[in-house]
Amino acid sequence: MRIPNEFKKRFQKLMEPWEYDEFISALSGDRVTGIRINRLKINLSEWCPMSPFKIEPVPWADGGYYFDEKERPGIHPYYHAGLYYIQEPSAMFPSGLIEAGPDDRVLDLCAAPGGKTVGLAIDMYNKGFILSNDVNPKRIKALVKNIELLGIVNTVVANESPERLASVYDGFFNKIILDMPCSGEGMFRKDPEAGKSWSRYKTEEMQSMQRKIFDSAYRMMAPGGTLVYSTCTFNPEENEQNISWVLKNYPDLYLKEIKKVDGIEPGRPDWSDGNPELLKTARLWPHKVKGEGHFAALFGRHGIYKGNDSMDYTHTQLSKSFLEFCDRMLYTLPEGVYESRGAELHIPPRGYVNHPDIRTIKTGLYLGFETHGKFEPSQSLAMALKWSQIKRKESFSINDADLIRYLRGETLSRFGEKGYIALGVEGYPIGWGKIGENGLKNLYPKGWRRSR
C-alpha cells in the first residue's frame, strides 16, 4: 500500500522519530477485521461455543471480535441470519461511549453503512428511538439492508441534510453520534483508494464541512444531553483542532473523560491550542491498538434533560388479511402501535415524531403490505421475529444443501399445506417461502441473495 509522501512528511514533523517509524510501519501492515455479535438475536454465551470462526475479543466493544478475513464471514449462513455485523474494530468504539439506553432519543447523523446504529440498537435492547440519517442517497440502501438484516425495529432511517433535520428536531435528542465524514487516513490500510485520493486540501475542506455539520448536530442536542464526535482520520485539523474550536464557540458544551484502556491514548493538546481538556479525548492508533485507527471526543451539554415525553399514537384498525396472516403464522401479534401508510403497515418506534417534510426511507418495523385482499409479509418482519414466535416454519441445519439453494433464490421441493412458511438456519429466521402447486416459491430478497 502506497502512503502519500506529503502525509508522511506531516507526521514526521508531528511525531517523535521512534513513534513515527512505528506508525508508518503499522500503516504498511495487514489490515484488521472484526465482527459485532448481534445480542438482539443471540447471547454471547451461546455464540462463542457455536462460532464457525476463530475469534478473539475486541477489548473496547462488548460483543466485538477479531477474525481472520480469510474465513469470509460475509458468505456464512449465520450472516444471513443476522447473527453478526461485519465491522472494523476501531469503528466499534464510538457507539459504546454514548451509553444509549431503552428510554433515549438517539441521533446517528452520518449513519451509513450502519455499524454505529447497530451498536446503538443492541445497547438499547431494540427500545427507544434512533433516527439513523445519511445525506447520501446511494448509501441509504446499505443502511436499510443492515438494519433489516439485524432485526432492528427501533430505528427510523432518513435521507436528509443535517441542516434540514436541525430545522425540525431542535433540541430533540439527548444522545447524538457524530461520526464525521473525514479525509479517511484510517482507511489507508483497508482501502488503497483512500491513499490515492488523500491530499492536504481535502483535510482543510473536511475541517470546514465538519464544523458546519457539528453546528447542525448541536442545534438538535437537548440540554443535559451527550454527543460523541469521532473520525477515522489522524490529522490534528479534523480532530484536536476541531474540538478546540467547539470548546471556544459553544460555551455550554464541555468534554467528558474517555477511559483510556488497552492501548487507547489521549488526544494531543500540543497539536492544537494546548488546552489540557483535550487530554480527555481518545486516539486509537494502529501502532498502539489492534485496529485501523479512530479519534473520539465525548461532549456533555449543561442543563437538565426533561426526559422522553410519552407520545400519543392513533392505533390503525388492523385489516382482516393481516389478522388472518398472524393467526395462521404467529403465536402472538408483533408488539407496538400500528400505522398504515397506503397499503403498507408499520410499527413506528416509541418516541418518534413524524415530520412529513423529512425524507423518511424506513419507519421502525415495516411489516408488509396488502394487495388484492391478501397480506404480503416483508423480509424485515421475518428478521425481526424470534423462532419461538412462529407457527409455520422449517429450520435448515447449517450443512443442509437446501439452505444454500434457498440463499441463492432457487425453488425448493416442498409440498403440503399451501401458503407462507418461515425458513431459518439452526432456529434463527432467514426469510419467507410460499408453498404452492410447483413446490416452494423462494421469497428471499433478490438484493440479498448469494451468488454461489
Short mmCIF file of C-alpha atoms in Angstrom, two decimals:
data_model
loop_
_atom_site.label_atom_id
_atom_site.label_comp_id
_atom_site.label_asym_id
_atom_site.label_seq_id
_atom_site.Cartn_x
_atom_site.Cartn_y
_atom_site.Cartn_z
CA MET A 1 0.00 0.00 0.00
CA ARG A 2 1.40 3.37 -1.04
CA ILE A 3 1.24 6.05 1.67
CA PRO A 4 1.22 9.64 0.29
CA ASN A 5 4.59 11.37 0.72
CA GLU A 6 3.03 14.61 1.96
CA PHE A 7 1.18 12.64 4.65
CA LYS A 8 4.47 11.08 5.75
CA LYS A 9 6.19 14.48 5.91
CA ARG A 10 3.43 15.96 8.05
CA PHE A 11 3.52 13.20 10.64
CA GLN A 12 7.30 13.05 10.64
CA LYS A 13 7.18 16.63 11.94
CA LEU A 14 4.42 15.92 14.46
CA MET A 15 5.80 12.71 15.98
CA GLU A 16 8.95 11.61 17.71
CA PRO A 17 11.17 9.58 15.34
CA TRP A 18 10.57 6.25 17.11
CA GLU A 19 6.80 6.71 17.12
CA TYR A 20 6.71 7.86 13.52
CA ASP A 21 8.56 4.73 12.44
CA GLU A 22 6.10 2.51 14.33
CA PHE A 23 3.13 4.42 12.92
CA ILE A 24 4.20 4.17 9.28
CA SER A 25 5.18 0.54 9.72
CA ALA A 26 1.71 -0.25 11.10
CA LEU A 27 0.02 1.52 8.18
CA SER A 28 2.04 -0.66 5.81
CA GLY A 29 0.97 -3.88 7.55
CA ASP A 30 -2.07 -6.11 7.24
CA ARG A 31 -5.50 -4.65 7.89
CA VAL A 32 -7.56 -5.71 10.91
CA THR A 33 -11.07 -7.13 10.62
CA GLY A 34 -13.89 -7.71 13.10
CA ILE A 35 -17.50 -8.71 13.70
CA ARG A 36 -20.02 -7.40 16.23
CA ILE A 37 -22.31 -10.12 17.59
CA ASN A 38 -26.00 -9.21 17.41
CA ARG A 39 -27.10 -9.61 21.01
CA LEU A 40 -30.68 -8.90 19.95
CA LYS A 41 -30.70 -12.40 18.46
CA ILE A 42 -28.09 -14.40 20.35
CA ASN A 43 -26.30 -14.20 23.71
CA LEU A 44 -22.52 -14.14 23.77
CA SER A 45 -22.56 -17.28 25.92
CA GLU A 46 -24.44 -19.02 23.10
CA TRP A 47 -22.33 -17.56 20.29
CA CYS A 48 -18.84 -18.41 21.48
CA PRO A 49 -19.31 -22.24 21.51
CA MET A 50 -21.04 -22.24 18.10
CA SER A 51 -18.83 -19.70 16.31
CA PRO A 52 -17.62 -21.12 12.98
CA PHE A 53 -14.63 -18.76 13.09
CA LYS A 54 -11.61 -18.47 15.32
CA ILE A 55 -12.36 -15.29 17.27
CA GLU A 56 -10.63 -13.01 19.76
CA PRO A 57 -12.49 -10.35 21.82
CA VAL A 58 -12.16 -6.67 20.91
CA PRO A 59 -11.35 -5.14 24.33
CA TRP A 60 -13.37 -1.92 23.95
CA ALA A 61 -16.54 -3.41 22.40
CA ASP A 62 -18.94 -5.75 24.20
CA GLY A 63 -19.72 -8.43 21.63
CA GLY A 64 -16.93 -7.33 19.28
CA TYR A 65 -14.48 -9.95 18.00
CA TYR A 66 -11.48 -10.08 15.70
CA PHE A 67 -11.44 -12.73 13.00
CA ASP A 68 -9.22 -13.81 10.15
CA GLU A 69 -10.71 -12.30 6.98
CA LYS A 70 -9.73 -15.45 5.06
CA GLU A 71 -12.69 -17.11 6.81
CA ARG A 72 -15.10 -14.85 4.86
CA PRO A 73 -17.95 -14.40 7.36
CA GLY A 74 -19.96 -12.40 4.81
CA ILE A 75 -20.97 -15.58 2.96
CA HIS A 76 -21.71 -17.74 6.01
CA PRO A 77 -25.40 -18.58 6.67
CA TYR A 78 -25.13 -17.04 10.14
CA TYR A 79 -24.51 -13.70 8.43
CA HIS A 80 -27.78 -14.16 6.53
CA ALA A 81 -29.49 -14.90 9.85
CA GLY A 82 -28.32 -11.52 11.16
CA LEU A 83 -26.29 -13.01 14.00
CA TYR A 84 -23.42 -10.57 13.48
CA TYR A 85 -22.38 -7.40 11.68
CA ILE A 86 -19.01 -7.12 9.95
CA GLN A 87 -17.25 -4.01 11.28
CA GLU A 88 -13.70 -2.73 11.60
CA PRO A 89 -12.79 -2.99 15.32
CA SER A 90 -11.80 0.67 15.85
CA ALA A 91 -15.14 1.74 14.38
CA MET A 92 -16.90 -0.15 17.20
CA PHE A 93 -15.53 2.35 19.73
CA PRO A 94 -17.75 5.48 19.35
CA SER A 95 -21.22 3.96 19.80
CA GLY A 96 -20.27 2.46 23.17
CA LEU A 97 -19.21 5.86 24.53
CA ILE A 98 -22.74 7.25 24.33
CA GLU A 99 -24.15 4.61 26.73
CA ALA A 100 -27.52 4.60 24.99
CA GLY A 101 -30.44 3.02 26.82
CA PRO A 102 -34.04 1.98 26.07
CA ASP A 103 -35.51 5.35 27.14
CA ASP A 104 -33.26 7.52 24.97
CA ARG A 105 -33.84 9.54 21.83
CA VAL A 106 -30.71 8.98 19.77
CA LEU A 107 -29.47 10.57 16.55
CA ASP A 108 -26.91 8.85 14.33
CA LEU A 109 -26.40 11.77 11.98
CA CYS A 110 -23.94 10.32 9.43
CA ALA A 111 -25.05 6.72 9.74
CA ALA A 112 -24.31 4.69 6.58
CA PRO A 113 -23.50 1.87 6.24
CA GLY A 114 -24.97 1.26 9.70
CA GLY A 115 -22.36 -0.05 12.14
CA LYS A 116 -22.98 2.66 14.73
CA THR A 117 -26.76 2.28 14.50
CA VAL A 118 -26.34 -1.47 15.01
CA GLY A 119 -24.26 -0.89 18.14
CA LEU A 120 -26.77 1.63 19.49
CA ALA A 121 -29.80 -0.60 18.86
CA ILE A 122 -28.12 -3.54 20.59
CA ASP A 123 -27.29 -1.42 23.65
CA MET A 124 -30.87 -0.09 23.70
CA TYR A 125 -32.38 -3.60 23.55
CA ASN A 126 -34.27 -2.50 20.41
CA LYS A 127 -36.23 0.01 22.51
CA GLY A 128 -36.39 3.81 22.50
CA PHE A 129 -35.91 5.75 19.27
CA ILE A 130 -32.97 6.08 16.90
CA LEU A 131 -33.02 8.44 13.93
CA SER A 132 -30.44 7.00 11.56
CA ASN A 133 -29.65 9.54 8.85
CA ASP A 134 -27.36 9.82 5.88
CA VAL A 135 -27.31 12.58 3.30
CA ASN A 136 -26.01 10.31 0.52
CA PRO A 137 -28.92 8.51 -1.22
CA LYS A 138 -26.57 5.89 -2.69
CA ARG A 139 -25.52 4.78 0.81
CA ILE A 140 -29.06 4.58 2.18
CA LYS A 141 -29.76 1.17 0.61
CA ALA A 142 -26.89 -0.45 2.51
CA LEU A 143 -28.03 1.27 5.71
CA VAL A 144 -31.59 -0.03 5.38
CA LYS A 145 -30.43 -3.55 4.50
CA ASN A 146 -28.15 -3.78 7.51
CA ILE A 147 -30.87 -2.53 9.86
CA GLU A 148 -33.36 -5.06 8.48
CA LEU A 149 -30.82 -7.91 8.42
CA LEU A 150 -30.06 -7.43 12.12
CA GLY A 151 -33.76 -7.33 13.07
CA ILE A 152 -33.62 -3.74 14.32
CA VAL A 153 -37.07 -2.20 14.88
CA ASN A 154 -36.46 0.96 16.97
CA THR A 155 -34.95 2.94 14.11
CA VAL A 156 -36.22 5.44 11.55
CA VAL A 157 -33.99 5.91 8.50
CA ALA A 158 -33.88 9.38 6.95
CA ASN A 159 -32.12 10.78 3.88
CA GLU A 160 -31.68 14.44 4.72
CA SER A 161 -29.08 17.14 5.13
CA PRO A 162 -28.06 17.92 8.71
CA GLU A 163 -29.36 21.48 8.25
CA ARG A 164 -32.79 20.24 7.23
CA LEU A 165 -33.02 17.86 10.18
CA ALA A 166 -31.98 20.62 12.58
CA SER A 167 -34.83 22.80 11.34
CA VAL A 168 -37.42 20.30 12.64
CA TYR A 169 -35.64 18.48 15.51
CA ASP A 170 -34.46 21.46 17.54
CA GLY A 171 -33.22 20.27 20.96
CA PHE A 172 -34.91 16.88 20.49
CA PHE A 173 -32.17 14.26 21.03
CA ASN A 174 -30.43 13.53 24.32
CA LYS A 175 -27.82 11.25 22.69
CA ILE A 176 -26.05 12.03 19.40
CA ILE A 177 -23.41 10.10 17.45
CA LEU A 178 -21.50 12.27 15.01
CA ASP A 179 -19.06 10.03 13.14
CA MET A 180 -17.88 12.67 10.72
CA PRO A 181 -17.20 12.39 7.02
CA CYS A 182 -13.43 12.79 7.01
CA SER A 183 -10.25 12.50 4.96
CA GLY A 184 -10.12 8.81 5.87
CA GLU A 185 -6.48 8.40 6.80
CA GLY A 186 -7.51 5.49 8.99
CA MET A 187 -8.63 3.73 5.80
CA PHE A 188 -5.16 3.66 4.19
CA ARG A 189 -4.53 0.05 5.21
CA LYS A 190 -8.08 -1.11 4.45
CA ASP A 191 -8.68 0.71 1.16
CA PRO A 192 -5.82 1.55 -1.28
CA GLU A 193 -8.03 4.16 -2.94
CA ALA A 194 -8.03 6.18 0.30
CA GLY A 195 -4.29 6.77 -0.08
CA LYS A 196 -4.61 7.70 -3.72
CA SER A 197 -7.32 10.29 -3.07
CA TRP A 198 -5.70 11.86 0.01
CA SER A 199 -4.48 15.46 -0.12
CA ARG A 200 -3.82 18.31 2.30
CA TYR A 201 -6.54 20.26 0.52
CA LYS A 202 -9.03 17.50 1.34
CA THR A 203 -8.15 17.80 5.02
CA GLU A 204 -8.81 21.54 5.03
CA GLU A 205 -12.04 21.09 3.07
CA MET A 206 -13.21 18.41 5.51
CA GLN A 207 -12.50 20.58 8.54
CA SER A 208 -14.77 23.32 7.23
CA MET A 209 -17.55 20.85 6.38
CA GLN A 210 -17.26 19.12 9.77
CA ARG A 211 -17.79 22.40 11.60
CA LYS A 212 -20.98 23.06 9.65
CA ILE A 213 -22.26 19.57 10.40
CA PHE A 214 -21.39 19.98 14.08
CA ASP A 215 -23.44 23.16 14.29
CA SER A 216 -26.50 21.31 12.98
CA ALA A 217 -25.94 18.47 15.45
CA TYR A 218 -25.59 20.95 18.32
CA ARG A 219 -28.94 22.50 17.44
CA MET A 220 -30.59 19.07 17.79
CA MET A 221 -28.91 18.32 21.15
CA ALA A 222 -31.10 18.59 24.22
CA PRO A 223 -29.87 20.33 27.40
CA GLY A 224 -28.23 17.72 29.60
CA GLY A 225 -27.51 15.63 26.51
CA THR A 226 -24.40 13.83 25.29
CA LEU A 227 -22.67 13.93 21.90
CA VAL A 228 -19.86 11.78 20.52
CA TYR A 229 -17.65 13.36 17.86
CA SER A 230 -15.47 10.85 16.01
CA THR A 231 -13.41 10.41 12.86
CA CYS A 232 -11.39 7.64 11.23
CA THR A 233 -8.55 10.00 10.43
CA PHE A 234 -5.31 11.02 12.17
CA ASN A 235 -4.56 14.67 11.36
CA PRO A 236 -4.96 17.37 14.06
CA GLU A 237 -7.11 19.65 11.91
CA GLU A 238 -10.08 17.26 11.87
CA ASN A 239 -9.57 16.12 15.45
CA GLU A 240 -7.97 18.17 18.26
CA GLN A 241 -8.24 21.47 16.38
CA ASN A 242 -11.93 20.92 15.71
CA ILE A 243 -12.53 20.06 19.36
CA SER A 244 -10.74 23.25 20.47
CA TRP A 245 -12.93 25.21 18.05
CA VAL A 246 -16.06 23.65 19.58
CA LEU A 247 -14.99 24.49 23.14
CA LYS A 248 -14.39 28.13 22.14
CA ASN A 249 -17.61 28.57 20.17
CA TYR A 250 -20.13 26.57 22.20
CA PRO A 251 -19.69 27.64 25.84
CA ASP A 252 -22.45 25.37 27.19
CA LEU A 253 -20.56 22.28 25.97
CA TYR A 254 -17.81 20.54 27.91
CA LEU A 255 -15.66 17.48 27.45
CA LYS A 256 -16.23 14.29 29.41
CA GLU A 257 -13.32 11.99 30.18
CA ILE A 258 -13.00 8.94 27.92
CA LYS A 259 -11.46 5.98 29.71
CA LYS A 260 -8.07 5.03 28.24
CA VAL A 261 -7.54 1.26 28.30
CA ASP A 262 -5.95 -1.43 26.13
CA GLY A 263 -3.57 0.89 24.30
CA ILE A 264 -6.03 3.76 23.74
CA GLU A 265 -4.22 7.09 24.21
CA PRO A 266 -5.36 10.65 24.98
CA GLY A 267 -5.62 13.36 22.37
CA ARG A 268 -2.65 15.70 21.91
CA PRO A 269 -3.15 19.27 23.15
CA ASP A 270 0.17 20.36 21.63
CA TRP A 271 -1.27 19.63 18.18
CA SER A 272 -3.91 22.31 18.79
CA ASP A 273 -4.03 25.26 21.19
CA GLY A 274 -2.51 23.45 24.17
CA ASN A 275 -5.82 23.18 26.07
CA PRO A 276 -5.31 20.36 28.63
CA GLU A 277 -9.02 19.46 28.29
CA LEU A 278 -8.04 17.74 25.04
CA LEU A 279 -6.43 15.01 27.11
CA LYS A 280 -9.99 13.81 27.77
CA THR A 281 -10.37 12.85 24.09
CA ALA A 282 -9.17 9.50 22.79
CA ARG A 283 -6.97 8.28 19.95
CA LEU A 284 -6.85 4.70 18.72
CA TRP A 285 -3.56 4.44 16.83
CA PRO A 286 -2.88 1.45 14.55
CA HIS A 287 0.56 1.04 16.14
CA LYS A 288 -0.92 1.06 19.66
CA VAL A 289 -4.11 -0.99 19.30
CA LYS A 290 -5.31 -3.79 17.06
CA GLY A 291 -7.40 -1.67 14.71
CA GLU A 292 -7.24 0.74 11.79
CA GLY A 293 -7.42 3.85 13.98
CA HIS A 294 -10.01 6.30 15.29
CA PHE A 295 -10.40 9.59 17.18
CA ALA A 296 -13.25 10.32 19.61
CA ALA A 297 -14.41 13.14 21.87
CA LEU A 298 -17.33 12.96 24.29
CA PHE A 299 -19.27 16.19 24.89
CA GLY A 300 -21.85 16.98 27.51
CA ARG A 301 -24.24 19.93 27.40
CA HIS A 302 -25.05 21.88 30.54
CA GLY A 303 -28.66 21.72 31.62
CA ILE A 304 -31.20 19.10 32.59
CA TYR A 305 -32.76 16.67 30.16
CA LYS A 306 -36.50 16.66 30.74
CA GLY A 307 -36.95 13.10 29.57
CA ASN A 308 -38.71 11.39 26.74
CA ASP A 309 -42.30 12.57 26.98
CA SER A 310 -44.86 9.91 26.16
CA MET A 311 -46.25 10.25 22.66
CA ASP A 312 -49.88 9.89 21.64
CA TYR A 313 -50.46 7.49 18.76
CA THR A 314 -53.57 6.59 16.86
CA HIS A 315 -53.71 2.82 16.50
CA THR A 316 -54.54 1.80 12.94
CA GLN A 317 -57.52 -0.51 12.54
CA LEU A 318 -55.84 -3.76 11.53
CA SER A 319 -57.03 -5.37 8.32
CA LYS A 320 -58.71 -8.74 8.18
CA SER A 321 -55.95 -10.08 5.90
CA PHE A 322 -53.18 -9.10 8.34
CA LEU A 323 -55.00 -10.64 11.28
CA GLU A 324 -55.60 -13.83 9.27
CA PHE A 325 -51.90 -13.97 8.37
CA CYS A 326 -50.87 -13.56 12.02
CA ASP A 327 -53.38 -16.15 13.20
CA ARG A 328 -52.02 -18.65 10.70
CA MET A 329 -48.31 -17.86 11.08
CA LEU A 330 -47.64 -16.40 14.55
CA TYR A 331 -48.49 -17.19 18.15
CA THR A 332 -48.91 -13.52 19.05
CA LEU A 333 -49.23 -10.20 17.23
CA PRO A 334 -45.99 -8.14 16.98
CA GLU A 335 -45.92 -5.61 19.82
CA GLY A 336 -46.39 -1.90 19.19
CA VAL A 337 -48.75 0.72 17.85
CA TYR A 338 -49.55 0.10 14.19
CA GLU A 339 -49.55 2.74 11.46
CA SER A 340 -50.85 2.38 7.90
CA ARG A 341 -49.23 4.19 5.01
CA GLY A 342 -51.33 3.42 2.00
CA ALA A 343 -51.17 -0.36 1.55
CA GLU A 344 -48.14 -0.65 3.86
CA LEU A 345 -48.23 -1.47 7.57
CA HIS A 346 -45.57 -0.23 10.02
CA ILE A 347 -44.84 -0.14 13.75
CA PRO A 348 -43.02 3.17 14.46
CA PRO A 349 -40.63 3.30 17.42
CA ARG A 350 -41.90 4.81 20.64
CA GLY A 351 -40.82 8.44 20.88
CA TYR A 352 -40.74 9.04 17.12
CA VAL A 353 -42.36 12.26 15.93
CA ASN A 354 -43.32 12.19 12.26
CA HIS A 355 -42.39 15.24 10.20
CA PRO A 356 -43.93 14.99 6.71
CA ASP A 357 -41.27 17.23 5.16
CA ILE A 358 -38.42 14.88 6.15
CA ARG A 359 -37.44 12.22 3.57
CA THR A 360 -38.08 9.07 5.56
CA ILE A 361 -36.96 5.79 3.99
CA LYS A 362 -37.88 3.34 6.75
CA THR A 363 -40.04 3.78 9.85
CA GLY A 364 -39.44 1.28 12.63
CA LEU A 365 -40.64 -2.19 11.72
CA TYR A 366 -42.09 -2.49 8.21
CA LEU A 367 -44.49 -5.44 8.46
CA GLY A 368 -45.58 -5.79 4.84
CA PHE A 369 -48.38 -4.65 2.53
CA GLU A 370 -51.86 -5.59 1.45
CA THR A 371 -52.64 -6.44 -2.17
CA HIS A 372 -55.84 -7.88 -3.65
CA GLY A 373 -57.18 -8.62 -0.19
CA LYS A 374 -54.08 -10.58 0.88
CA PHE A 375 -51.30 -9.59 3.27
CA GLU A 376 -47.75 -9.98 1.95
CA PRO A 377 -45.16 -10.09 4.78
CA SER A 378 -41.88 -8.22 4.50
CA GLN A 379 -38.34 -9.53 4.86
CA SER A 380 -37.85 -7.13 7.76
CA LEU A 381 -40.71 -8.85 9.64
CA ALA A 382 -39.06 -12.24 9.14
CA MET A 383 -35.75 -10.94 10.51
CA ALA A 384 -37.38 -9.23 13.49
CA LEU A 385 -39.19 -12.35 14.70
CA LYS A 386 -37.85 -14.90 17.11
CA TRP A 387 -38.14 -18.55 16.08
CA SER A 388 -40.37 -19.27 19.07
CA GLN A 389 -42.94 -16.70 17.84
CA ILE A 390 -43.55 -18.52 14.54
CA LYS A 391 -46.05 -21.37 13.96
CA ARG A 392 -45.37 -22.50 10.36
CA LYS A 393 -41.62 -22.87 9.93
CA GLU A 394 -38.76 -25.07 8.81
CA SER A 395 -35.19 -24.77 10.07
CA PHE A 396 -32.27 -25.91 7.93
CA SER A 397 -29.19 -27.41 9.52
CA ILE A 398 -26.02 -25.49 8.84
CA ASN A 399 -24.80 -28.14 6.38
CA ASP A 400 -28.08 -28.64 4.51
CA ALA A 401 -27.61 -28.17 0.75
CA ASP A 402 -31.15 -26.76 0.54
CA LEU A 403 -30.05 -23.90 2.80
CA ILE A 404 -27.58 -22.67 0.19
CA ARG A 405 -30.14 -23.18 -2.56
CA TYR A 406 -32.60 -21.02 -0.63
CA LEU A 407 -29.99 -18.27 -0.11
CA ARG A 408 -29.33 -18.33 -3.86
CA GLY A 409 -33.02 -17.77 -4.56
CA GLU A 410 -33.72 -21.21 -6.03
CA THR A 411 -37.08 -23.03 -5.92
CA LEU A 412 -37.15 -25.83 -3.35
CA SER A 413 -39.02 -29.12 -3.45
CA ARG A 414 -41.51 -28.59 -0.63
CA PHE A 415 -45.16 -29.66 -0.84
CA GLY A 416 -48.08 -29.90 1.53
CA GLU A 417 -50.30 -27.25 3.05
CA LYS A 418 -50.21 -24.20 0.79
CA GLY A 419 -49.25 -20.76 1.96
CA TYR A 420 -46.43 -18.93 3.70
CA ILE A 421 -43.74 -20.66 5.71
CA ALA A 422 -40.84 -19.11 7.63
CA LEU A 423 -37.41 -20.56 6.91
CA GLY A 424 -34.40 -20.45 9.19
CA VAL A 425 -30.99 -21.87 9.97
CA GLU A 426 -30.44 -23.68 13.27
CA GLY A 427 -33.53 -21.95 14.71
CA TYR A 428 -32.79 -18.39 13.50
CA PRO A 429 -35.10 -16.86 10.86
CA ILE A 430 -33.67 -16.01 7.43
CA GLY A 431 -36.80 -15.33 5.34
CA TRP A 432 -40.08 -16.48 3.85
CA GLY A 433 -41.18 -19.07 1.33
CA LYS A 434 -44.59 -19.86 -0.09
CA ILE A 435 -45.71 -23.42 -0.80
CA GLY A 436 -47.75 -23.86 -3.96
CA GLU A 437 -48.53 -26.38 -6.68
CA ASN A 438 -44.94 -26.44 -8.00
CA GLY A 439 -43.09 -26.50 -4.70
CA LEU A 440 -41.74 -23.73 -2.51
CA LYS A 441 -41.62 -20.29 -4.10
CA ASN A 442 -38.45 -18.62 -2.88
CA LEU A 443 -39.13 -15.17 -1.39
CA TYR A 444 -35.58 -14.40 -0.29
CA PRO A 445 -34.89 -10.80 -1.49
CA LYS A 446 -33.01 -10.58 -4.78
CA GLY A 447 -30.56 -8.00 -3.46
CA TRP A 448 -29.63 -10.25 -0.53
CA ARG A 449 -29.02 -13.48 -2.42
CA ARG A 450 -25.73 -15.34 -2.56
CA SER A 451 -24.13 -15.56 -5.98
CA ARG A 452 -22.76 -19.03 -5.30
#
